[in-house]
Coordinates of C-alpha atoms in Angstrom, one line a residue:
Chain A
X25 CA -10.9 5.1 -14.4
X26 CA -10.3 3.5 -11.3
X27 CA -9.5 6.1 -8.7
X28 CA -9.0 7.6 -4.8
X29 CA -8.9 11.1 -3.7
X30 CA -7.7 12.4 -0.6
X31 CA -8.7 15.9 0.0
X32 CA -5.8 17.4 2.0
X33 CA -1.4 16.8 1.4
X34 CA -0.6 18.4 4.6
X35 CA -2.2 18.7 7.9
X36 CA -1.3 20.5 11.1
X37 CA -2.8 19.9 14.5
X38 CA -2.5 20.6 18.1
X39 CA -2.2 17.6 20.5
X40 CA -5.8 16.9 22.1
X41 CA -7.0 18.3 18.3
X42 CA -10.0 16.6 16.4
X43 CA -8.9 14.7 13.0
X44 CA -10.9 14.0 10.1
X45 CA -8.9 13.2 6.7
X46 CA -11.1 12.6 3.6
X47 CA -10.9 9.8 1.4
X48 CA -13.4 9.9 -1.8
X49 CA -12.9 6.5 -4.7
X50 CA -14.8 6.7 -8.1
X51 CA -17.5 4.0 -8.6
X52 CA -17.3 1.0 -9.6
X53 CA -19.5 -1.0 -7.7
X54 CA -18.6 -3.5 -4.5
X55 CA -15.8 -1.9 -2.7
X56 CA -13.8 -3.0 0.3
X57 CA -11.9 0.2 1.7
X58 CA -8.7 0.7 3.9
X59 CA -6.7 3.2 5.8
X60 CA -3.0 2.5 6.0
X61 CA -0.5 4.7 8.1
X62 CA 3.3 4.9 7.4
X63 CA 5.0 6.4 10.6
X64 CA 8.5 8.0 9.6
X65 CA 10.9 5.6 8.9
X66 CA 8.5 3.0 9.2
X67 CA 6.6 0.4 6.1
X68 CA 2.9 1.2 6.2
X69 CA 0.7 -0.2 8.3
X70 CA -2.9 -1.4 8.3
X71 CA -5.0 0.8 10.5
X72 CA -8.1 -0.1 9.4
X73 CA -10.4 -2.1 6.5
X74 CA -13.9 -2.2 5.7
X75 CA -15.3 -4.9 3.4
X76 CA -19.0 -5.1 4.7
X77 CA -21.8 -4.7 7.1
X78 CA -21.4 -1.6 10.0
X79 CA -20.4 0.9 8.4
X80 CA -18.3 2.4 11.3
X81 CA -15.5 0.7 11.2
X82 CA -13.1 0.4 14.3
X83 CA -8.8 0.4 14.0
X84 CA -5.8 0.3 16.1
X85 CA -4.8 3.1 18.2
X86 CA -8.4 4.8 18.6
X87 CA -9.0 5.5 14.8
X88 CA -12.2 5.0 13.1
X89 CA -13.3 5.3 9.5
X90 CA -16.8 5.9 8.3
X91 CA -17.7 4.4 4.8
X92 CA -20.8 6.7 3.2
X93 CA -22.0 4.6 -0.1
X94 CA -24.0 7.2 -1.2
X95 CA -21.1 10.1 -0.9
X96 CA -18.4 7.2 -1.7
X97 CA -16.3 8.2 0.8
X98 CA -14.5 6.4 3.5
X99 CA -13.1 9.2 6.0
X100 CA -10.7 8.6 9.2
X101 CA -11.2 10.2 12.3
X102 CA -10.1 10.0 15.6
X103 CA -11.4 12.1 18.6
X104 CA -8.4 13.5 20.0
X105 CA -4.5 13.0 18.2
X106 CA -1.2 12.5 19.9
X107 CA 1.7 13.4 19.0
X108 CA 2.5 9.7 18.1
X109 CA 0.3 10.0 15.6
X110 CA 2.4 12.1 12.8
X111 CA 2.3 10.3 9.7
X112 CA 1.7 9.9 6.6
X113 CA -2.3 8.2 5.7
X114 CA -2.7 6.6 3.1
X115 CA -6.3 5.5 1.9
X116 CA -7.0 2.5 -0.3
X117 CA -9.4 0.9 -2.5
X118 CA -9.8 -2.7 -3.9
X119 CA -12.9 -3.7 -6.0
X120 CA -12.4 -7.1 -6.0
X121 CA -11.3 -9.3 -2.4
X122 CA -7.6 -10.2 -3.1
X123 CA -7.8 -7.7 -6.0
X124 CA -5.2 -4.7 -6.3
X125 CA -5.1 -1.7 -4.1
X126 CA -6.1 1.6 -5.7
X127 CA -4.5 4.4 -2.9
X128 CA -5.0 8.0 -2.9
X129 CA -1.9 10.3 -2.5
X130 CA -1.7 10.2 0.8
X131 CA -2.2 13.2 3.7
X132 CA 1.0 14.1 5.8
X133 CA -0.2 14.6 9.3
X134 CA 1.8 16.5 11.8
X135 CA 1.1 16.8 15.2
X136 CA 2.8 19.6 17.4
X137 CA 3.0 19.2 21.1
Chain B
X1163 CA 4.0 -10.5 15.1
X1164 CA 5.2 -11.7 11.5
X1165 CA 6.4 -9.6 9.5
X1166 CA 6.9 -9.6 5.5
X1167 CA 10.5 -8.7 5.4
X1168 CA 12.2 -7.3 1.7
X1169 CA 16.0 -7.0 0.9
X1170 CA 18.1 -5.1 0.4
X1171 CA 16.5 -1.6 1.7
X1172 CA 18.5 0.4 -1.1
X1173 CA 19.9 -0.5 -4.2
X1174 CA 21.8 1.6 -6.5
X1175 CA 22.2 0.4 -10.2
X1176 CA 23.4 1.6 -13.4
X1177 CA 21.1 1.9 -16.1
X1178 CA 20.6 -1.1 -18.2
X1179 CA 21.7 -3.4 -15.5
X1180 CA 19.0 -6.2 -13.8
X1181 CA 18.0 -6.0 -10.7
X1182 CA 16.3 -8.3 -8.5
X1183 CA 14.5 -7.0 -5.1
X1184 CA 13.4 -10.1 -2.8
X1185 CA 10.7 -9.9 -0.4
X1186 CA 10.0 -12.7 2.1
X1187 CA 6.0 -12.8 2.9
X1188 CA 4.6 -13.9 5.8
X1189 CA 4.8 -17.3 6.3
X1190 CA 1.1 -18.3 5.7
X1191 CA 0.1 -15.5 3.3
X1192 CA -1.1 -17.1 -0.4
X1193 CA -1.2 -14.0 -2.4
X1194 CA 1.5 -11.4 -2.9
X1195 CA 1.8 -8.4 -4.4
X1196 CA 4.6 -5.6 -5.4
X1197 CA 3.9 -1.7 -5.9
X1198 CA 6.4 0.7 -6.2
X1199 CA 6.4 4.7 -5.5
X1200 CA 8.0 7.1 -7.5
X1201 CA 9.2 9.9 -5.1
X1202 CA 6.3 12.6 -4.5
X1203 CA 3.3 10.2 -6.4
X1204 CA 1.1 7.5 -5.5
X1205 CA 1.8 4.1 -4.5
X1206 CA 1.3 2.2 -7.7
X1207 CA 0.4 -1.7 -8.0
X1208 CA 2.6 -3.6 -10.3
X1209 CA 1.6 -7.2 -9.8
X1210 CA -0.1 -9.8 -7.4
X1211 CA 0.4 -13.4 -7.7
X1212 CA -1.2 -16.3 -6.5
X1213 CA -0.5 -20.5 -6.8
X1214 CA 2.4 -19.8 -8.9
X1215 CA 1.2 -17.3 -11.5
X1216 CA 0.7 -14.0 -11.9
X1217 CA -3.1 -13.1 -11.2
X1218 CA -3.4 -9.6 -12.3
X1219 CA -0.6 -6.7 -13.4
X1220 CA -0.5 -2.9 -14.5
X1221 CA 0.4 -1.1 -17.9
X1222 CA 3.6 -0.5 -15.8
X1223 CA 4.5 -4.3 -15.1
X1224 CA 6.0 -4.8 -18.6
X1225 CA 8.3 -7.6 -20.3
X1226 CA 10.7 -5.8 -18.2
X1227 CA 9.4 -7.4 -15.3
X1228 CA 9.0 -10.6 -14.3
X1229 CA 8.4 -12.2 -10.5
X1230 CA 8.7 -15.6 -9.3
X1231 CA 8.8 -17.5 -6.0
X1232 CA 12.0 -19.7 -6.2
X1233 CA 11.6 -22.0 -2.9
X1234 CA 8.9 -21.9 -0.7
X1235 CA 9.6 -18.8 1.5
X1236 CA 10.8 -15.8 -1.0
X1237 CA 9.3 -13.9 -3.6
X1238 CA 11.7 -11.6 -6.5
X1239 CA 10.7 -8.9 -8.5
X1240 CA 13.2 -8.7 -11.3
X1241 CA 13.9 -5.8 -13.6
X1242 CA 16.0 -6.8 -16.6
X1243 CA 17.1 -3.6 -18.0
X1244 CA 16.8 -0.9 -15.7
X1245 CA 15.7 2.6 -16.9
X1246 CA 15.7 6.2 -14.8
X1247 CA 12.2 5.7 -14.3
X1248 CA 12.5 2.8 -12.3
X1249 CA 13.7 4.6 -9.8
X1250 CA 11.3 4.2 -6.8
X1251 CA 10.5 2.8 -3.6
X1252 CA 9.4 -0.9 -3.8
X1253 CA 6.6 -2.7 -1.5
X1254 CA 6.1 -6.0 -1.3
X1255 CA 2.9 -7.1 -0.1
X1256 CA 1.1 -10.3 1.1
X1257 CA -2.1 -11.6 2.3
X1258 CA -4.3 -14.5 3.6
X1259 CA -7.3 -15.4 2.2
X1260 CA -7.5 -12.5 -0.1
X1261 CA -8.4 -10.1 2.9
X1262 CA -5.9 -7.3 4.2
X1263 CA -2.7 -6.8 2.5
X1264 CA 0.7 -6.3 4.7
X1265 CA 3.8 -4.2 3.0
X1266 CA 6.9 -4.9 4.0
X1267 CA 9.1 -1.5 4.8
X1268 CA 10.6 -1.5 0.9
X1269 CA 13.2 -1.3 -1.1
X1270 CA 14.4 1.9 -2.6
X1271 CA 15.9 1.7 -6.2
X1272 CA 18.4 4.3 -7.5
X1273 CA 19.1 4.0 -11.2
X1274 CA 21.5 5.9 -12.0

């Protein structure tokens, strides 16, 4: 079946702190890929989408996701977090353009000043 | 920036009742879409639904369900009969051009 994995529920970090969140989906061929955010009290947010060519992708507020075809992974980092950046991440897959999202179970991330 | 906007943010129903949860999509999105979220899961597709039909739905989205997009600007997702289970967080969702997909913030459903 049809699924994405996201390796950690709950994350801690330090302001100025590295981030990496994995994101793993099960084959199934041509995959476009996103990141979506949902800050508290807030509907989620696009942060980021991959559908084809560089495989670094670029998002809003200094994130970036790498999508590894051979690992079928599609993990977000971002060089440095903020406090602003406490969230929930949600990762997402569709196999088909316009076709359903497939998301993982999302990663609480908590920043602490 | 548009936004897709849903009403009402929480509804609380008895079982067995219908509910209907609207979602106004951005103005010139061509696809939509509803998921819900049952409280501590995944987010869940139900249904997308393109030129006036439905395009693709889950196991979940069954005769219970139904969608429809009454005048040009809204789009419902009714339940008829309401069970427990449907308690859940609703997103609406829309898109242009069958690229990214925007939520709106939801609508949480109580059955009671």
């Amino acid at each position: 079946a049809q699924s994405v994995s996201q390796h950690n529920h709950h994350v801690i970090l330090s302001e100025a702190a590295s981030l990496e969140l994995g994101c793993n989906y099960s084959y199934g061929g041509t995959v476009n890929l996103f990141w979506y955010v949902q800050y508290p009290g807030q509907h989620l947010q696009l942060l980021l989408k991959y559908f084809s060519g560089d495989p670094l992708v670029k998002g809003i507020k200094g994130f970036e996701a790498e999508f590894i075809k051979s690992k079928f992974s599609f993990n977000l980092r971002k060089p440095s977090v903020q406090w602003s950046d406490t969230a929930e991440y949600f990762c997402a897959v569709s196999y088909n353009q316009g076709g359903k999202l497939i998301f993982g179970q999302g990663t609480e991330l908590s920043v602490k000043p | 920036e548009p936004e897709v906007t849903q009403t009402p943010s929480h509804q609380v129903t008895q079982m067995g009742q219908e509910v209907i949860l609207r979602c106004v999509p951005i103005s010139n999105h061509l696809y939509f879409y509803w998921y819900r979220q049952i409280l501590g899961q995944k987010v869940e597709f139900l249904v997308s639904f393109y030129n006036n039909e439905i395009s693709e739905k889950s196991e979940i989205f069954d005769d219970q369900f139904s969608v429809e997009r009454p005048d040009g600007s809204n789009f419902t997702l009714k339940i008829r009969s309401t069970k427990l289970e449907d308690s859940a967080m609703y997103f609406c969702a829309s898109s242009e051009r069958q690229i990214a997909q925007y939520f709106g913030p939801g609508t949480r459903l109580t059955v009671l």
